[in-house]
Coordinates of C-alpha atoms in Angstrom, one line a residue:
X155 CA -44.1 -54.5 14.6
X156 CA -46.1 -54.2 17.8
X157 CA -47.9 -57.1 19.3
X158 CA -50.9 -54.4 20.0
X159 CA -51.9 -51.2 18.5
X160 CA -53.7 -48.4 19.5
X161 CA -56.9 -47.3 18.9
X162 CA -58.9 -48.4 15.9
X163 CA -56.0 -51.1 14.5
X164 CA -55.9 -51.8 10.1
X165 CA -57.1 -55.3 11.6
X166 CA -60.2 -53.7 13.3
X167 CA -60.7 -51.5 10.3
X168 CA -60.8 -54.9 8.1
X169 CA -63.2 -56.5 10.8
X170 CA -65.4 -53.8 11.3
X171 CA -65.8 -53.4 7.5
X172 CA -66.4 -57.0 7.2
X173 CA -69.0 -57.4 9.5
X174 CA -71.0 -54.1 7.8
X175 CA -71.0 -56.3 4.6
X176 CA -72.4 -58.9 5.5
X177 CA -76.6 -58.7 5.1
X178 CA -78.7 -58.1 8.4
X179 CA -79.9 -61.9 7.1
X180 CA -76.8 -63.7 6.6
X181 CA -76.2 -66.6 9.8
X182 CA -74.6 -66.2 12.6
X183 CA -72.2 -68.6 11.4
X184 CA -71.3 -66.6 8.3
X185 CA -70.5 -63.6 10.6
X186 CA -68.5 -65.3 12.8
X187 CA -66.6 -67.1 10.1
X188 CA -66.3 -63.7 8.7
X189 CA -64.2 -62.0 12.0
X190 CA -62.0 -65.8 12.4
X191 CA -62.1 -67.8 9.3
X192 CA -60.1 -70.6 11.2
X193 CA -62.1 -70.4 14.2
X194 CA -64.5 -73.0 15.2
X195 CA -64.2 -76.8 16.1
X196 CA -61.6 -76.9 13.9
X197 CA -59.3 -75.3 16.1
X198 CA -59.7 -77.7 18.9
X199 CA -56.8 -79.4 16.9
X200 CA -54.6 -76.5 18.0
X201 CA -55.5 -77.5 21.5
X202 CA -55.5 -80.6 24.0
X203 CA -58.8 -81.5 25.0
X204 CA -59.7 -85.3 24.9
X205 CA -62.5 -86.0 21.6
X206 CA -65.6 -86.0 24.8
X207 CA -65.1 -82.8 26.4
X208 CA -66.2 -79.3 25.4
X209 CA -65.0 -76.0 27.6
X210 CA -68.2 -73.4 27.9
X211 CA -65.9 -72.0 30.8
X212 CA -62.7 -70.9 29.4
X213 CA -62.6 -68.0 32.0
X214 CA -62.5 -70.6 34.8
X215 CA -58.9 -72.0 33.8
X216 CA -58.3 -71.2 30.9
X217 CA -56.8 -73.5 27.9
X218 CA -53.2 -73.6 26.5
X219 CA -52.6 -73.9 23.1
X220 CA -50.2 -77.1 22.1
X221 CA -47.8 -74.8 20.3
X222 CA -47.5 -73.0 23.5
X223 CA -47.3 -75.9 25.4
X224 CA -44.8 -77.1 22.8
X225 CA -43.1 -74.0 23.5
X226 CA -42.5 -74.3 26.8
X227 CA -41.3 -77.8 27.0
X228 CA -38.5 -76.1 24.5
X229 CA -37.8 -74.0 27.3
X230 CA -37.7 -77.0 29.9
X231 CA -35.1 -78.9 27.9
X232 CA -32.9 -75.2 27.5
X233 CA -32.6 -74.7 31.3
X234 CA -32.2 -78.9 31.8
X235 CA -29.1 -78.5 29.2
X236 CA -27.2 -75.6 30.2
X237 CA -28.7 -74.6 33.8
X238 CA -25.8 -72.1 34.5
X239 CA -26.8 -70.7 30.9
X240 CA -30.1 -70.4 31.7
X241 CA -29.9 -68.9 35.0
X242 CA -27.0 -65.9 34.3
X243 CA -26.3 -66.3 30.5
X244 CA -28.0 -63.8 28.1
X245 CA -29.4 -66.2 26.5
X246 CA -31.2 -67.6 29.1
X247 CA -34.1 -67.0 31.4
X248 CA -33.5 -63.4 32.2
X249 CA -32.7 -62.8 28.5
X250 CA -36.1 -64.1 28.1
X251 CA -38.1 -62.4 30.7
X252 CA -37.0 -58.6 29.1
X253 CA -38.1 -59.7 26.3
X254 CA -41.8 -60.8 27.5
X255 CA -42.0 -58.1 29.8
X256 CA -41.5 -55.3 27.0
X257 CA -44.3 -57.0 25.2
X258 CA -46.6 -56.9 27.9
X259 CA -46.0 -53.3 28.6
X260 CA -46.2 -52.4 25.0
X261 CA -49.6 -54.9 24.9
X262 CA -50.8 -52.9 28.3
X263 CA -49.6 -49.7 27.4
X264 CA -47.3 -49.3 29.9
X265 CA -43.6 -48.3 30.9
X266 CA -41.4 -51.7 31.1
X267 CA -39.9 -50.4 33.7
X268 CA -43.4 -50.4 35.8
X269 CA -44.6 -54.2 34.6
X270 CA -43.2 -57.6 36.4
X271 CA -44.3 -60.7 35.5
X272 CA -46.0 -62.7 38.6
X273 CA -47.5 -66.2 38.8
X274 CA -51.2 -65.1 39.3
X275 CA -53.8 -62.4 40.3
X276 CA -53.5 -63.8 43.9
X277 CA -50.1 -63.2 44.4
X278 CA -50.4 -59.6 42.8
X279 CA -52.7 -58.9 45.4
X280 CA -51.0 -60.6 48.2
X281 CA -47.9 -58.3 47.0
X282 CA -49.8 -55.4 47.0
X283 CA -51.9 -55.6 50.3
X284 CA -49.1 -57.2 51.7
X285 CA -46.2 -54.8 51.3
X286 CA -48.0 -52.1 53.0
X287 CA -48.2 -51.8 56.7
X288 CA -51.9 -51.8 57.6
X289 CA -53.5 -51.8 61.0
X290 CA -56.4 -51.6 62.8
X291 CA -59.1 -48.7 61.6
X292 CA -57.5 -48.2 58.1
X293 CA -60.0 -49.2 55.5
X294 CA -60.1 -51.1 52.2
X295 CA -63.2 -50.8 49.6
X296 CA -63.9 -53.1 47.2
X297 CA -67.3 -54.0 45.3
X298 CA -69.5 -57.2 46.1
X299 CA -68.5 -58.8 42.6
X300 CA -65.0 -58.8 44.0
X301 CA -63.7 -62.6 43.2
X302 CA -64.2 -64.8 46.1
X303 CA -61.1 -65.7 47.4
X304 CA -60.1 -62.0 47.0
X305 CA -62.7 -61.6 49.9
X306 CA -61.1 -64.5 51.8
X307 CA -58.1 -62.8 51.7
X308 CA -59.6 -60.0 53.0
X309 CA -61.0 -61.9 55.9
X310 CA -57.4 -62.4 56.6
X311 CA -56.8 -58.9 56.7
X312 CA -59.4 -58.5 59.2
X313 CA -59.0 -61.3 61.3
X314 CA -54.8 -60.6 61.3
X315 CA -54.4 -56.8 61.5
X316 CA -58.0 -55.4 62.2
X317 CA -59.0 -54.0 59.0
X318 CA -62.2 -52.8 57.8
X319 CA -63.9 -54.3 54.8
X320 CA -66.3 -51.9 52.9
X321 CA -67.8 -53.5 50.5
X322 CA -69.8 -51.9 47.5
X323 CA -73.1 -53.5 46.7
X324 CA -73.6 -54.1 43.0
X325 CA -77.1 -55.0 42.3
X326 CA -78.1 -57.1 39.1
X327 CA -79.0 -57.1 36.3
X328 CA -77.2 -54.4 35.0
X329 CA -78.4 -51.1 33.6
X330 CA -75.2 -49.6 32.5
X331 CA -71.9 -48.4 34.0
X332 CA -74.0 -46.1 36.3
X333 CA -75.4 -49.4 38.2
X334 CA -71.6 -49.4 39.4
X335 CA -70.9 -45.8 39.6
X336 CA -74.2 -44.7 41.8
X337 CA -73.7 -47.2 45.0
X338 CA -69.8 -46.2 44.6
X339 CA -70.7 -42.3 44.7
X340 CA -73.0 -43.4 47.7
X341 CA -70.3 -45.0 49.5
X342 CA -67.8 -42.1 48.8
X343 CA -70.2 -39.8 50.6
X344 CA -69.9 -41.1 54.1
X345 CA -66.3 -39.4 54.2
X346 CA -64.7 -42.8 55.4
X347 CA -60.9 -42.0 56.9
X348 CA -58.3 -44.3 56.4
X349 CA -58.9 -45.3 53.5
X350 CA -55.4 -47.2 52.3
X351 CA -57.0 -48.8 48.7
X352 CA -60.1 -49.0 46.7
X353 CA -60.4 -52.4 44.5
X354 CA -62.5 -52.9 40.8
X355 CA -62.1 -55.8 38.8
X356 CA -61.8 -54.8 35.1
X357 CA -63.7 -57.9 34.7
X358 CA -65.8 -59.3 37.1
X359 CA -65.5 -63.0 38.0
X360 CA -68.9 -64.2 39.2
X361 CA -71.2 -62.1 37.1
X362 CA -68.6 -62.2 34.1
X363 CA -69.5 -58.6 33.1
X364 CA -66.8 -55.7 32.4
X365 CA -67.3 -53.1 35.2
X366 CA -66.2 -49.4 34.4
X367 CA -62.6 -49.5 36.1
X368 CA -61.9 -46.3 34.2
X369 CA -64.0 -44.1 35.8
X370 CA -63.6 -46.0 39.6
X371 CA -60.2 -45.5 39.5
X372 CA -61.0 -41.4 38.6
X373 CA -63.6 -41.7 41.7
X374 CA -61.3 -43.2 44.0
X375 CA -58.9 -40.8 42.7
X376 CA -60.7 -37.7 43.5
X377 CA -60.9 -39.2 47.3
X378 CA -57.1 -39.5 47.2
X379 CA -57.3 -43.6 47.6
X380 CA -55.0 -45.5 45.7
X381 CA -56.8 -47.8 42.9
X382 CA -56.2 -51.3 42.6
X383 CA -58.1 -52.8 39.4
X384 CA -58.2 -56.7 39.0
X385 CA -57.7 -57.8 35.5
X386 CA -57.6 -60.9 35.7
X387 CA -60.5 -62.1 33.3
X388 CA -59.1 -58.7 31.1
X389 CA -55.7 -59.8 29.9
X390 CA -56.3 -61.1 26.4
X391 CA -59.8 -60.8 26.5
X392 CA -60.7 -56.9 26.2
X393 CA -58.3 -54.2 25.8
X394 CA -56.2 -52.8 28.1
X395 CA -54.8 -49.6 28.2
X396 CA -53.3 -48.5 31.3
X397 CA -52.1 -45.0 30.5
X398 CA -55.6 -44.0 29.8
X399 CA -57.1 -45.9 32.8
X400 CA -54.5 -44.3 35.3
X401 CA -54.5 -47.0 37.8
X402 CA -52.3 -47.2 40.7
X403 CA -52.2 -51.0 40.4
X404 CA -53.1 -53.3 37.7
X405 CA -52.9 -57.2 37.2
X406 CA -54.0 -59.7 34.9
X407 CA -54.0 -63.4 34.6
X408 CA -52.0 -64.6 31.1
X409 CA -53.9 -68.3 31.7
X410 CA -57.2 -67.2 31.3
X411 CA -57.5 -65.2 28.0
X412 CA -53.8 -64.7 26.8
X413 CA -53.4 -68.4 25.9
X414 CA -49.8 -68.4 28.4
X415 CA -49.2 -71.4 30.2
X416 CA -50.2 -71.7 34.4
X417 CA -48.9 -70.3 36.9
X418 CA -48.1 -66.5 34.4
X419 CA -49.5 -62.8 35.0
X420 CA -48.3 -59.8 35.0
X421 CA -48.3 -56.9 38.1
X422 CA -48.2 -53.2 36.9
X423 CA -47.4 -50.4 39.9
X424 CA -47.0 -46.6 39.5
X425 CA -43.3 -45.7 39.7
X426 CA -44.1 -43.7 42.9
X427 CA -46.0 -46.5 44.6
X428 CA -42.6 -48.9 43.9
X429 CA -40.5 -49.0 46.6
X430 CA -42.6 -50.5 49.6
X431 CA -43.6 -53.3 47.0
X432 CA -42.0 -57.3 47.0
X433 CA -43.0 -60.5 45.9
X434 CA -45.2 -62.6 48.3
X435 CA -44.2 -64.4 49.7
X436 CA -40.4 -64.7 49.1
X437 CA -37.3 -61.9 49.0
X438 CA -34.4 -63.8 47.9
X439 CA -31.1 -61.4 47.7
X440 CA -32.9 -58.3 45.9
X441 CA -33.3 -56.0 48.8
X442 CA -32.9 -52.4 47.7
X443 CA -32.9 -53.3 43.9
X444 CA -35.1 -51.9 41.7
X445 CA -38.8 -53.0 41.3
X446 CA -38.2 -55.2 38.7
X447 CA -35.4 -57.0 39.8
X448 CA -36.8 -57.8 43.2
X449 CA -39.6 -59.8 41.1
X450 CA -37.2 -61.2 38.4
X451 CA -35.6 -64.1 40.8
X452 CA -37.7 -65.2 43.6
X453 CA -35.5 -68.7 44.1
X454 CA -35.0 -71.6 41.9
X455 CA -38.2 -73.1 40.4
X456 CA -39.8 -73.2 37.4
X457 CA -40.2 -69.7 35.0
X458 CA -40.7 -71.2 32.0
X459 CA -44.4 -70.1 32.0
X460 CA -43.0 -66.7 32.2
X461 CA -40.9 -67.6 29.0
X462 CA -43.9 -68.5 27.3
X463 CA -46.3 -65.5 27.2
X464 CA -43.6 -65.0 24.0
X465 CA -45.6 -67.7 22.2
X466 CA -48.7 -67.1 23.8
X467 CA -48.6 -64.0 21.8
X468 CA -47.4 -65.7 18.6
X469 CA -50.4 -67.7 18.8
X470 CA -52.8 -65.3 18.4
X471 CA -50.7 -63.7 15.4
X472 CA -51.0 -66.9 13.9
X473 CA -54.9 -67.5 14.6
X474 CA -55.3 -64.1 12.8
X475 CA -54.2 -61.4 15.6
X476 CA -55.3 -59.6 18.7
X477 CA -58.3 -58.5 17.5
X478 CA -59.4 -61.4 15.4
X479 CA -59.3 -63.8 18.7
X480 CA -61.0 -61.0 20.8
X481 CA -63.8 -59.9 17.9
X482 CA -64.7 -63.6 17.5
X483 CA -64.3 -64.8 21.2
X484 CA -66.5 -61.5 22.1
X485 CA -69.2 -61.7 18.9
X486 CA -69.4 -65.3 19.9
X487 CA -70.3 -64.6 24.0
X488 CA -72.3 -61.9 23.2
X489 CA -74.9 -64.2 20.7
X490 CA -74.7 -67.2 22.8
X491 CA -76.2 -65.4 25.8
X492 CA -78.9 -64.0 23.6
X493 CA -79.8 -67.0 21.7
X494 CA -79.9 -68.7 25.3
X495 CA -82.0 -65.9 27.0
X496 CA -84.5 -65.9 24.1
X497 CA -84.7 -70.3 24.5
X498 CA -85.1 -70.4 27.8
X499 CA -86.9 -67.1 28.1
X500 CA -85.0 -65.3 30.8
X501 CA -82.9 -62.6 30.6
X502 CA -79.2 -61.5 30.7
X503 CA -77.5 -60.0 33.7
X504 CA -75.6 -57.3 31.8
X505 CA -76.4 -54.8 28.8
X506 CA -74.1 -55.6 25.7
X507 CA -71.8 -52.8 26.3
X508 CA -70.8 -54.5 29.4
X509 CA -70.2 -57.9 28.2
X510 CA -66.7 -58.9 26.8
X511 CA -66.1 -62.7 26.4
X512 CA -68.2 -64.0 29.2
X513 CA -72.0 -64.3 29.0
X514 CA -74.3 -64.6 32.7
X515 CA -77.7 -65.9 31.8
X516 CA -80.5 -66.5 34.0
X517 CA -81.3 -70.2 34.1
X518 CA -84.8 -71.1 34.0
X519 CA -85.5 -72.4 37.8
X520 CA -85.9 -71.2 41.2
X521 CA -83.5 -74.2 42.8
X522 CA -80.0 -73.9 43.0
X523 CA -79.5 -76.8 44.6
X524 CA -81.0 -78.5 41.5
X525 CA -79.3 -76.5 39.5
X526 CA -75.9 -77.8 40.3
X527 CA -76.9 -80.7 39.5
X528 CA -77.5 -80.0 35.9
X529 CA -74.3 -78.6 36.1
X530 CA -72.9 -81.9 37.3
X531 CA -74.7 -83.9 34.7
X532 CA -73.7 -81.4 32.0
X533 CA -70.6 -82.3 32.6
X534 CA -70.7 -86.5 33.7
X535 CA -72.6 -87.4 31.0
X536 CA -72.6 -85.0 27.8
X537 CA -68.2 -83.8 28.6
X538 CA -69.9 -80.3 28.7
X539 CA -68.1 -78.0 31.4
X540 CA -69.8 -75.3 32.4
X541 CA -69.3 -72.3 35.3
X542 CA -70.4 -73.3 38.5
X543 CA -74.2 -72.5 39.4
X544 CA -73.7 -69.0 40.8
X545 CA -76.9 -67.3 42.4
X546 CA -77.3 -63.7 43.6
X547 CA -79.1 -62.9 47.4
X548 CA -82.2 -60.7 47.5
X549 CA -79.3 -57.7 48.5
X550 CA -77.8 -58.2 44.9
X551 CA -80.3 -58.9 42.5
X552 CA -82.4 -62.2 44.2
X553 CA -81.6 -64.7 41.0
X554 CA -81.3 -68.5 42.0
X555 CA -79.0 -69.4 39.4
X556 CA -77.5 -68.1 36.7
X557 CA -74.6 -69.7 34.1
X558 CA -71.2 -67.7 32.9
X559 CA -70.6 -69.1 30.1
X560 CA -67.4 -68.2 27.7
X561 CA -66.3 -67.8 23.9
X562 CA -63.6 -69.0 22.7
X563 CA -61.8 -69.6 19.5
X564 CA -62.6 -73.3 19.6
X565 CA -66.0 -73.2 20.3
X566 CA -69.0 -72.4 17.8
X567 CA -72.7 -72.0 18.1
X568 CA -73.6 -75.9 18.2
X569 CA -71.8 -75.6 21.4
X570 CA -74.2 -72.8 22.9
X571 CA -77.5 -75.0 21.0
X572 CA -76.8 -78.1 23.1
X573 CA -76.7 -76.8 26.7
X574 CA -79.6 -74.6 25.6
X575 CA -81.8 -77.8 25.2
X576 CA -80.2 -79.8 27.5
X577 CA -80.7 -77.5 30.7
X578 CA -84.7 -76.9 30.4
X579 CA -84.5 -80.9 30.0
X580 CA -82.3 -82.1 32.6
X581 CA -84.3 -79.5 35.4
X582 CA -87.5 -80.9 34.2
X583 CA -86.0 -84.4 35.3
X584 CA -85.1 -83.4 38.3
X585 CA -88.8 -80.8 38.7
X586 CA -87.1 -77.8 38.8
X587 CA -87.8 -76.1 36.0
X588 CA -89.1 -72.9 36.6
X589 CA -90.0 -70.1 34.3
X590 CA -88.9 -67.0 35.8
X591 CA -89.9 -63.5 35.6
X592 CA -88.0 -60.6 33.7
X593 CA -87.0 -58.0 36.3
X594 CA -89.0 -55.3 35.7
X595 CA -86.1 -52.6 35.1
X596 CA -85.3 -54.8 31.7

C-alpha cells in the first residue's frame, strides 16, 4: 500500500521482463509502448496545453496534470466554504499536510518527522543557508553545474556576510561518476577550514545529467562538512532514497517531475541539524516548536498546492505507477538524445548511466548567439519549447551550444524527429551550421 517500494519493485520486475522480450529489432515505439501503454500524444488529453504547443522542456517548469489541477481547485472551494475548518479542523489543511508529508517520507525514504513541505528548492536553500550564522572566512563548496540562481544566492552571501565561494569545476562531456568525484577529491586536498556546507545537485540543472550525490555526500562526510544535495530535477524523476544516501539536507521540487501543482517541494534535515532551521523568510508564532510545525503555518496564503502532491501521486498510480512514468519518461530521454546525436552528428554530454529524464546534446554550430535564435524560432513558429541555448567555456568543456531536452509521458519520438530536422535547417538559414568535432575522450 505504499506509494514507493524499495528496491527492485513487482512493477520493475514486469517492466524489466517486458523490455527483455521484446526482439533487439522491434521499434522504438513498440518498446516504449511496451513500459507505458497509455503513454504518448494521447496523454496530452490528461494535460492543458493549447492543440500548437509541444513541451521538449518539462524540467524547466514542469506540467500539471488537469486531474491535479482539478484537484486542487477542490481544495480551493473546501477552505472558501469552511475557512475556520480548513485552517484548525481535522479535516482541513493540517489534516491534509500529515497526510502528504507521510507520503513523501515514505516516497523519499525518510522519517516524517524529518520531511516539511516548502514552496520550492529556493526557499529550501534560503532556509538552510539562512538559519545558520555565517561570517566572514567560513567557506561554502559547491560544483560549477550548481543551478544559476543558486550561485546568485551565493553572491549574496558573499557580498552580505563575506563568505567564500569554492566552486568545483566539472568539465564535460562526462566520463563517468569519476569526472565528478576526481576535481572534488582535488579540492578536498587543499585542507580548506571553515568549511560550514558542501552542495551537489542530485540532478544537475544546466547539463541535465544525474551527478553521484551518494558518494559526495560520503566525501564531504569524511571532511566533517555538512552535505546539502539539491534535488530539485530528482523528485519524481529518478529515485530517491535518503537513508542510503545519508545527506544532511535534501530538497526537491514536486513541479518539475512529481506532476504537484506550483509553488510545492519538500525540505528533508537530519534530526540533529533541526533546531537552528526556519522557514525563509517568515516565523509566524512557532518559535520553539518542533521542526515541523515551525514550517506547517508560515501566515495565511494559499497551501493548497501542498494539498495536492496527494493527487499528484494518484496520478502516476493511474498512468501505470512510479516506475512506469519514470521507465518510459527515462527510456524515452535516453533514445531521443541518441537518435539526435547520431542526426546531427555530435555527441552527448553524459554517458547513459548518468542520464535520468533529461538529455544534453551538442547542437551542430559554433554560434550561440545564432543558436538562440533557433531556439526562438522553435518555439514562434513550430509551438516547439525547448531549453534555453546553454554553452559551456573552454574551463568546462568549450561547447557553444548544447540543448536539454526532456521526456515526458506526453511526448513520443515524432516529437524528438521534428527538432532533429528542424535545427540543422533553421542554422543553415541563419549560416551557422557548423559540424563540430567529437571530443576526443568520447
Amino acid at each position: 500500500g505504499g506509494v514507493h517500494a524499495r528496491g527492485p519493485s513487482a512493477m520493475r520486475v514486469i517492466l524489466i521482463l517486458a523490455c527483455l522480450a521484446l526482439t533487439a529489432t522491434a521499434s522504438v515505439q513498440e518498446r516504449l509502448r511496451a513500459i507505458c501503454p497509455v503513454c504518448g500524444h494521447q496523454m496530452r488529453q490528461s494535460f492543458m496545453f493549447y492543440s500548437n504547443f509541444t513541451n521538449l522542456n518539462h524540467g524547466a517548469y514542469g506540467a500539471t496534470p488537469l486531474p491535479v489541477v482539478q484537484a486542487q481547485e477542490a481544495y480551493t472551494r473546501e477552505e472558501q466554504g469552511n475557512i475556520q475548518n480548513w485552517v484548525n479542523g481535522a479535516t482541513g489543511y493540517r489534516g491534509k499536510e500529515i497526510v502528504v508529508r507521510q507520503m513523501v517520507s515514505q516516497y523519499v525514504n525518510a522519517s516524517e518527522d524529518d520531511v516539511v513541505l516548502i514552496e520550492n528548492a529556493s526557499g529550501a536553500i534560503n532556509a538552510i543557508l539562512r538559519s545558520v550564522p555565517l561570517q566572514r572566512g567560513d567557506v561554502i563548496i559547491d560544483f560549477s553545474t550548481a543551478y544559476g540562481p543558486f550561485k546568485e544566492f551565493y553572491q549574496w552571501l558573499e557580498a552580505t556576510a563575506g563568505v567564500q565561494i569554492v566552486e568545483v569545476p566539472i568539465v564535460f562531456p562526462l566520463k563517468g561518476p569519476e569526472s565528478v568525484l576526481e576535481p572534488l577529491a582535488a579540492v578536498l586536498r587543499q585542507n580548506l577550514t571553515n568549511v560550514k556546507f558542501g552542495i551537489i545537485s542530485h540532478v544537475a540543472s544546466y547539463p541535465g545529467v544525474v551527478l553521484p550525490a551518494k558518494e559526495v555526500c560520503a566525501a564531504f562526510r569524511a571532511k566533517s562538512i555538512p552535505c546539502i544535495v539539491d534535488g530539485a530535477h530528482a523528485f519524481g524523476a529518478i529515485d530517491i532514497d535518503i537513508g542510503d544516501m545519508q545527506p544532511d539536507y535534501y530538497f526537491g521540487n514536486g513541479h518539475k517531475w512529481l506532476f504537484s501543482p506550483t509553488g510545492s517541494a519538500f525540505l528533508y534535515v537530519r534530526g540533529s541539524l533541526q533546531f537552528p532551521l526556519f522557514p525563509a523568510p517568515p516565523v509566524v508564532d512557532s518559535i520553539g516548536m518542533t521542526f515541523v510545525n515551525r514550517f506547517v503555518w508560515t501566515g495565511t496564503r494559499d497551501y493548497t498546492a501542498f494539498c495536492a502532491m496527494k493527487d499528484a501521486y494518484l496520478f502516476r498510480a493511474w498512468v501505470g505507477g512510479d516506475a512506469v512514468v519514470k521507465g518510459y519518461n527515462q527510456a524515452l530521454a535516453l533514445w531521443a538524445g541518441h537518435y539526435l546525436a547520431q542526426t546531427w552528428n555530435t555527441f552527448l554530454l553524459a554517458p547513459d548511466s548518468m542520464q535520468g529524464t533529461m538529455t544534453n546534446i551538442a547542437v551542430p554550430t559554433q554560434n550561440n548567439t545564432a543558436c538562440g535564435m533557433v531556439v526562438g524560432k522553435l518555439l514562434n513558429e513550430y509551438g516547439i519549447m525547448v531549453s534555453g541555448a546553454g554553452f559551456l567555456d573552454a574551463q568546462h568543456g568549450n561547447i557553444a551550444c548544447f540543448f536539454r531536452l526532456s521526456g515526458q509521458i506526453y511526448l513520443e519520438e515524432s516529437d524528438f524527429e521534428l527538432v532533429g530536422r528542424l535545427v540543422p535547417q533553421l542554422l543553415k538559414q541563419l549560416g551557422a551550421y557548423h559540424e563540430i568535432a567529437r571530443p576526443s575522450a568520447m
